[in-house]
Coordinates of C-alpha atoms in Angstrom, one line a residue:
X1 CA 0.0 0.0 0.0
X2 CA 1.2 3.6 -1.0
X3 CA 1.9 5.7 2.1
X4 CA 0.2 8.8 2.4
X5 CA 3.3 11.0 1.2
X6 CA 3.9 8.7 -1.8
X7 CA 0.3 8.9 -3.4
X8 CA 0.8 13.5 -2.5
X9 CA 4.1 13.5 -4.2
X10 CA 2.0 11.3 -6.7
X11 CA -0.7 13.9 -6.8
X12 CA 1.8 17.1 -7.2
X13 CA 3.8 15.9 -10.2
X14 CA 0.4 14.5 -11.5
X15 CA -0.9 18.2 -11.7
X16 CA 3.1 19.6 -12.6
X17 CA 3.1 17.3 -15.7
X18 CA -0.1 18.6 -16.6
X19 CA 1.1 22.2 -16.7
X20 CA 4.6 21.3 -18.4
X21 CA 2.4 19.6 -21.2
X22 CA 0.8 23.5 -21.5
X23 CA 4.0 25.3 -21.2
X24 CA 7.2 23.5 -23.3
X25 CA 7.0 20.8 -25.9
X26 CA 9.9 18.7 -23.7
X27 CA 10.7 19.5 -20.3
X28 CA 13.8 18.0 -18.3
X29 CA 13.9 16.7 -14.9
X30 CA 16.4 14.5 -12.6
X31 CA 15.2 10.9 -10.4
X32 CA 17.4 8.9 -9.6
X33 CA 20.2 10.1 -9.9
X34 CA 19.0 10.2 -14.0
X35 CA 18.8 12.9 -16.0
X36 CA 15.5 13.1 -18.2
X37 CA 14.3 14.9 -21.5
X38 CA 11.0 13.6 -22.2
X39 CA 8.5 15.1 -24.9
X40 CA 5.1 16.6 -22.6
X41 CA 2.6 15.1 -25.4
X42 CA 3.7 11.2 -24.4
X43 CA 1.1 9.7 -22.2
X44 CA 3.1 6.8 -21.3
X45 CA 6.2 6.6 -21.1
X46 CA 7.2 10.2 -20.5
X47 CA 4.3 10.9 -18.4
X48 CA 5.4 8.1 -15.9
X49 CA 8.8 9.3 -16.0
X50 CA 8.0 12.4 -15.2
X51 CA 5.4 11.5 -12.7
X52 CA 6.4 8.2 -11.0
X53 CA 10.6 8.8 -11.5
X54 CA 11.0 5.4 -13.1
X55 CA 10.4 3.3 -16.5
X56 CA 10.9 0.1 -16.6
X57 CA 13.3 0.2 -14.1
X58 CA 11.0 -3.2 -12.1
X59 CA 11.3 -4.8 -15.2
X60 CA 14.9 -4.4 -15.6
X61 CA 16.4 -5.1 -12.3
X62 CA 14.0 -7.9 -11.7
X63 CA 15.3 -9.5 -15.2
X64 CA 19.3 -8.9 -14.2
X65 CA 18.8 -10.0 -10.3
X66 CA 16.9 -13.5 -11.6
X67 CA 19.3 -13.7 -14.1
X68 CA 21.5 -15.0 -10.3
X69 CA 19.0 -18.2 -10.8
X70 CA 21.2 -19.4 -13.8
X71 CA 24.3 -20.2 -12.0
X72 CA 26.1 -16.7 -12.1
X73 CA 26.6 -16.9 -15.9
X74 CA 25.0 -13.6 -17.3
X75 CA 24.4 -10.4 -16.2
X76 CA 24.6 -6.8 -16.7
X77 CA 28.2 -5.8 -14.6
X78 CA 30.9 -4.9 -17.1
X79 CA 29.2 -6.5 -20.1
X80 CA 27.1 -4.0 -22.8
X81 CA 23.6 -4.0 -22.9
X82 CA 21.8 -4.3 -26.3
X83 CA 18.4 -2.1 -26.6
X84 CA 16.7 -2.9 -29.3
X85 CA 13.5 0.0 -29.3
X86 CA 15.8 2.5 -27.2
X87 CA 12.8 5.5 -27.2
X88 CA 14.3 8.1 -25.6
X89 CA 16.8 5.9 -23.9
X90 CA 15.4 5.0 -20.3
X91 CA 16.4 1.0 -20.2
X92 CA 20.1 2.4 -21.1
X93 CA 20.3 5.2 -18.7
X94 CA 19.3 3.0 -15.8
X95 CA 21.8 -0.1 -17.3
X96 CA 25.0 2.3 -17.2
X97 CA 24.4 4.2 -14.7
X98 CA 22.6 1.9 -12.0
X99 CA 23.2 -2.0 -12.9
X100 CA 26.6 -1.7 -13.6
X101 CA 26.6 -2.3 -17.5
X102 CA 29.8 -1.0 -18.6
X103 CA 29.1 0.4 -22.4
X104 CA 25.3 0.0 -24.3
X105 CA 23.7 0.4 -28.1
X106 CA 20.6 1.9 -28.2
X107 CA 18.6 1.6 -31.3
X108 CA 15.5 3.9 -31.7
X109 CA 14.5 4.7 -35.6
X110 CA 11.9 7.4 -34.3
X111 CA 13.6 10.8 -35.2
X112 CA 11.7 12.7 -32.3
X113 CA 12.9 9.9 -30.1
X114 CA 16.0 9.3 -31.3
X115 CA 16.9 13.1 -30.7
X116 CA 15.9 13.2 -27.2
X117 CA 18.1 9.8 -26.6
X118 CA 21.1 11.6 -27.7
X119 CA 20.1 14.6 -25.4
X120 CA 19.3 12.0 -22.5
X121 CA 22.9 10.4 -23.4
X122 CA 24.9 13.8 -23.4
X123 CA 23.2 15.1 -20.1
X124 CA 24.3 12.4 -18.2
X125 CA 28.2 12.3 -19.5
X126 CA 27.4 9.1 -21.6
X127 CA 28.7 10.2 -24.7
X128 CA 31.5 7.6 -24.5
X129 CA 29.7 5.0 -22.6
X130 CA 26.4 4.8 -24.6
X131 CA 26.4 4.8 -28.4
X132 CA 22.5 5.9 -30.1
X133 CA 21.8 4.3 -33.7
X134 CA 19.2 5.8 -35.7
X135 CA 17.6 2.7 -37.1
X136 CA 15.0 0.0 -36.9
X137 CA 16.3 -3.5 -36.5
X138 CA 14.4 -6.3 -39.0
X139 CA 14.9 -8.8 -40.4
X140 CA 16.1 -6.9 -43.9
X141 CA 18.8 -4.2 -44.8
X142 CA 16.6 -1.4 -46.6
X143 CA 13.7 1.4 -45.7
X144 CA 10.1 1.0 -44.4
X145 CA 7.3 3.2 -42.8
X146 CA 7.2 3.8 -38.8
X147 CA 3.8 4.5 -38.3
X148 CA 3.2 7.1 -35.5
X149 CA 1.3 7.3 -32.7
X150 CA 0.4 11.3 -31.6
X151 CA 0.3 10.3 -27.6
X152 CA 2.0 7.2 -26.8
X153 CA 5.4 7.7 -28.3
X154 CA 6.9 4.3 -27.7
X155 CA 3.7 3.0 -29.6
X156 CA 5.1 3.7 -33.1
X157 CA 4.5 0.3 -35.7
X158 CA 6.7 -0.8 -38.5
X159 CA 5.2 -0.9 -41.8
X160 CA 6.0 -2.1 -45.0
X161 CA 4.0 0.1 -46.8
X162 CA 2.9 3.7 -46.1
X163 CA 0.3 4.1 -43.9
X164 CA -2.4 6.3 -44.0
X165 CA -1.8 8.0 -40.1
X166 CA 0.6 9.7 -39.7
X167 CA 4.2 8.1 -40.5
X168 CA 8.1 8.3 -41.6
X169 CA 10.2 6.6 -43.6
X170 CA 13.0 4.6 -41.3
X171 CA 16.5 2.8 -42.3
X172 CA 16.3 -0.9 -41.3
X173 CA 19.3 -3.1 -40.5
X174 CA 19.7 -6.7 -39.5
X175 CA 21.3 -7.7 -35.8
X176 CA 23.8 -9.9 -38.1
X177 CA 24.9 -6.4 -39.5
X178 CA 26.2 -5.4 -36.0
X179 CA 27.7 -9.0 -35.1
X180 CA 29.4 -8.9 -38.6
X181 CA 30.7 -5.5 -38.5
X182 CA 32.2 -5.7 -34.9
X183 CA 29.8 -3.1 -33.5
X184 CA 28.0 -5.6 -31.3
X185 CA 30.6 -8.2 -29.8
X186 CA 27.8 -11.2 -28.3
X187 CA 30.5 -12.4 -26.1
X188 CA 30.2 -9.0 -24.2
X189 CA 26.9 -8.5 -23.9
X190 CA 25.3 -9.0 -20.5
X191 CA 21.6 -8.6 -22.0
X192 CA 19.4 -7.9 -25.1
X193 CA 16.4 -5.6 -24.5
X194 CA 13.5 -5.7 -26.9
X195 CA 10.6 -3.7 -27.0
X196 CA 9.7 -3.1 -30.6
X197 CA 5.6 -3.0 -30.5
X198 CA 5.1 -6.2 -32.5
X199 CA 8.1 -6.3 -34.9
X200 CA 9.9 -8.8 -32.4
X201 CA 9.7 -12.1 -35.1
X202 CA 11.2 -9.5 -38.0
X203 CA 14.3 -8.3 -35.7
X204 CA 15.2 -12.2 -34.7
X205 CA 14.6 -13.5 -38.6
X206 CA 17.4 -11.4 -39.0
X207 CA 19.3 -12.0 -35.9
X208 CA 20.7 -15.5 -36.6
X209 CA 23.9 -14.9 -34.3
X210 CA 22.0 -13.9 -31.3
X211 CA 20.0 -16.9 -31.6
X212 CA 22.8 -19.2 -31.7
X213 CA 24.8 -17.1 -28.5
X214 CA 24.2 -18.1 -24.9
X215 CA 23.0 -14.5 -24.3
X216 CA 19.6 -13.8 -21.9
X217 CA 17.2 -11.9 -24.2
X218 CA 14.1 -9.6 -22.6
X219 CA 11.2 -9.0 -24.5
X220 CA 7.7 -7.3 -24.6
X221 CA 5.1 -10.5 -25.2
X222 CA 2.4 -9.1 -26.5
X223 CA 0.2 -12.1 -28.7
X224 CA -2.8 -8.9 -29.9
X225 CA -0.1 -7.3 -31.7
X226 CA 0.7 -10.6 -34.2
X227 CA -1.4 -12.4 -36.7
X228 CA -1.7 -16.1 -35.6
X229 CA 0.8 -17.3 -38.3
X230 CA 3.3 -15.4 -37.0
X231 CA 2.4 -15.7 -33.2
X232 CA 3.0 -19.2 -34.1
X233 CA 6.7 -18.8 -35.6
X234 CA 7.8 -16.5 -32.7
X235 CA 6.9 -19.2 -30.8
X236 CA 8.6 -21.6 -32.3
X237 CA 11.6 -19.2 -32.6
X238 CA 11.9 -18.8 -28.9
X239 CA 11.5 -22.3 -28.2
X240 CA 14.1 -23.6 -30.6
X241 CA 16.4 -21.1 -29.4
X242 CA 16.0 -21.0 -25.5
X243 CA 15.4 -23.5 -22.7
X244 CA 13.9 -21.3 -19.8
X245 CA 11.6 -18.4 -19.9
X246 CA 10.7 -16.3 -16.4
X247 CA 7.5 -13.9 -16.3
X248 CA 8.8 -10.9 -15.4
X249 CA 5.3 -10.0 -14.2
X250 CA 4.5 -13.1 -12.3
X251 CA 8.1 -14.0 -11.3
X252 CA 6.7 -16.4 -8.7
X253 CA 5.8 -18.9 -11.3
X254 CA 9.5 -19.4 -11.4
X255 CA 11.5 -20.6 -14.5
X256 CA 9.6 -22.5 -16.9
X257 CA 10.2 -24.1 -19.7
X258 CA 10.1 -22.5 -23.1
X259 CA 8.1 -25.9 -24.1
X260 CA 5.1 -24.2 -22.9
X261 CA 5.8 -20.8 -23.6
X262 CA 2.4 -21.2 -26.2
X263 CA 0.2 -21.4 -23.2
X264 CA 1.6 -18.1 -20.8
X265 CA -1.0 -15.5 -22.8
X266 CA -3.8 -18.1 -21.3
X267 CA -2.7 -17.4 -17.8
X268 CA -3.3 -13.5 -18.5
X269 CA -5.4 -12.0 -15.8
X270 CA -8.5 -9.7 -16.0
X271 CA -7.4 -7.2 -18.6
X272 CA -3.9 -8.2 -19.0
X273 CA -2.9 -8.3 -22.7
X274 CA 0.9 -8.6 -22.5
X275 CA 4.0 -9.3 -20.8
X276 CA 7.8 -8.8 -20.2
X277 CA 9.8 -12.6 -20.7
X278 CA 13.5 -13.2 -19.6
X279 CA 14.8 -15.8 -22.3
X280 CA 18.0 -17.6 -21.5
X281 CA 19.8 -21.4 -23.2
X282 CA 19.5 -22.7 -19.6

């Protein structure tokens, strides 16, 4: 139960964000001990920033402290962490500067995103510790459409072809691209963080190396946002690949195997629709 002073201070930054969304188009703000730049007209994750003083950061340290389960083998200290669906950087920020990974890549193809990722990078004097990449990862080299969302700005969708919202065109690189170029070294990374609003099966088709490494992968499981063909092949994907799987949102369910990974979305409760999975060999 929140204490009193919790749910005021709750109440007070609820009515401050409301103003800053009237006054500035991005307003900056420390928690933490991390510097933020968020854009006022996000609902999500900017407003919880802003509001609550974290992101993800549950998620994250609950995913490198189980990782402890596996026999000591992964985890974030002195490796790099991959972030595959950066936004405006919050998973990174709280890597480097609070879990002890030592370097990270952050890949956000949103331009209003991506900018506020470099700004989020260079106020906290991570400029040599955290490198930005302005691109979607898929499971192709080329270009595509990122449709836009107007008030959830870590909602964007790849598309193939133009939409008719609101969109931009994005560069998209493969994973293998990184691996073969040097730029991601998979015997240095401590973790790979995906959170790509349904384009998960398109950035592993075209991550063949990470598949193959005995790095833990955490992803977003959301089964709405995939046709049943390709729910199916994720599936499939994960459970060829990895052995274990932990619900990040029901960690007492312990590690299970990725055998039954098909049936987690049935254990949803009440309005539940997705998920965060830890993914490792073993």
């Amino acid at each position: 139960m929140k204490s009193a002073g919790t749910m005021a201070r709750t109440a007070v930054r609820q009515m401050m964000w409301h103003l800053a969304r009237r006054a500035a188009p991005v307003v900056g703000f420390d928690a933490d001990g991390i510097r933020y730049f968020v854009h006022t007209a996000d609902r999500e994750i900017a407003r919880k920033l802003f509001v609550r003083g974290f992101f993800e950061r549950d998620a994250l340290e609950l995913a490198n402290n189980a990782l402890d389960l596996f026999g000591g083998r992964y985890g974030l200290r002195d490796r790099k962490f991959v972030d595959i669906g950066a936004n405006i950087g919050s998973a990174s920020l709280l890597a480097t500067k609070a879990l002890g990974a030592r370097t990270a890549v952050a890949f956000e193809p949103a331009p209003a995103n991506y900018r506020l990722l470099r700004m989020n990078i260079l106020a906290n004097d991570l400029e040599d510790r955290v490198r930005a990449v302005e691109c979607a990862l898929s499971d192709e080299e080329g270009d595509a459409w990122l449709e836009l969302s107007p008030d959830n700005l870590g909602n964007h969708y790849l598309r193939d072809r133009r939409p008719v919202t609101s969109s931009v065109a994005v560069r998209t690189r493969t994973f293998d691209a990184f691996v073969r170029d040097g730029e991601i070294d998979l015997d240095d990374a401590g973790m790979i963080w995906m959170d790509v609003e349904g384009a998960e099966l398109r950035v592993l088709q075209g991550a063949k190396n990470l598949l193959e490494a005995d790095v833990p992968l955490v992803m977003e499981y959301w089964p709405g946002t995939f046709c049943e063909d390709d729910h199916e092949t994720l599936i499939a994907t994960l459970r060829d690949s990895y052995s274990t799987y932990l619900d990040l949102r029901d960690p007492a369910a312990g590690p299970t195997p990725t055998a039954r990974l098909g049936e987690l979305h049935k254990n949803f409760r009440g309005d539940q629709i997705l998920t965060d999975i830890l993914l490792v060999k073993s």
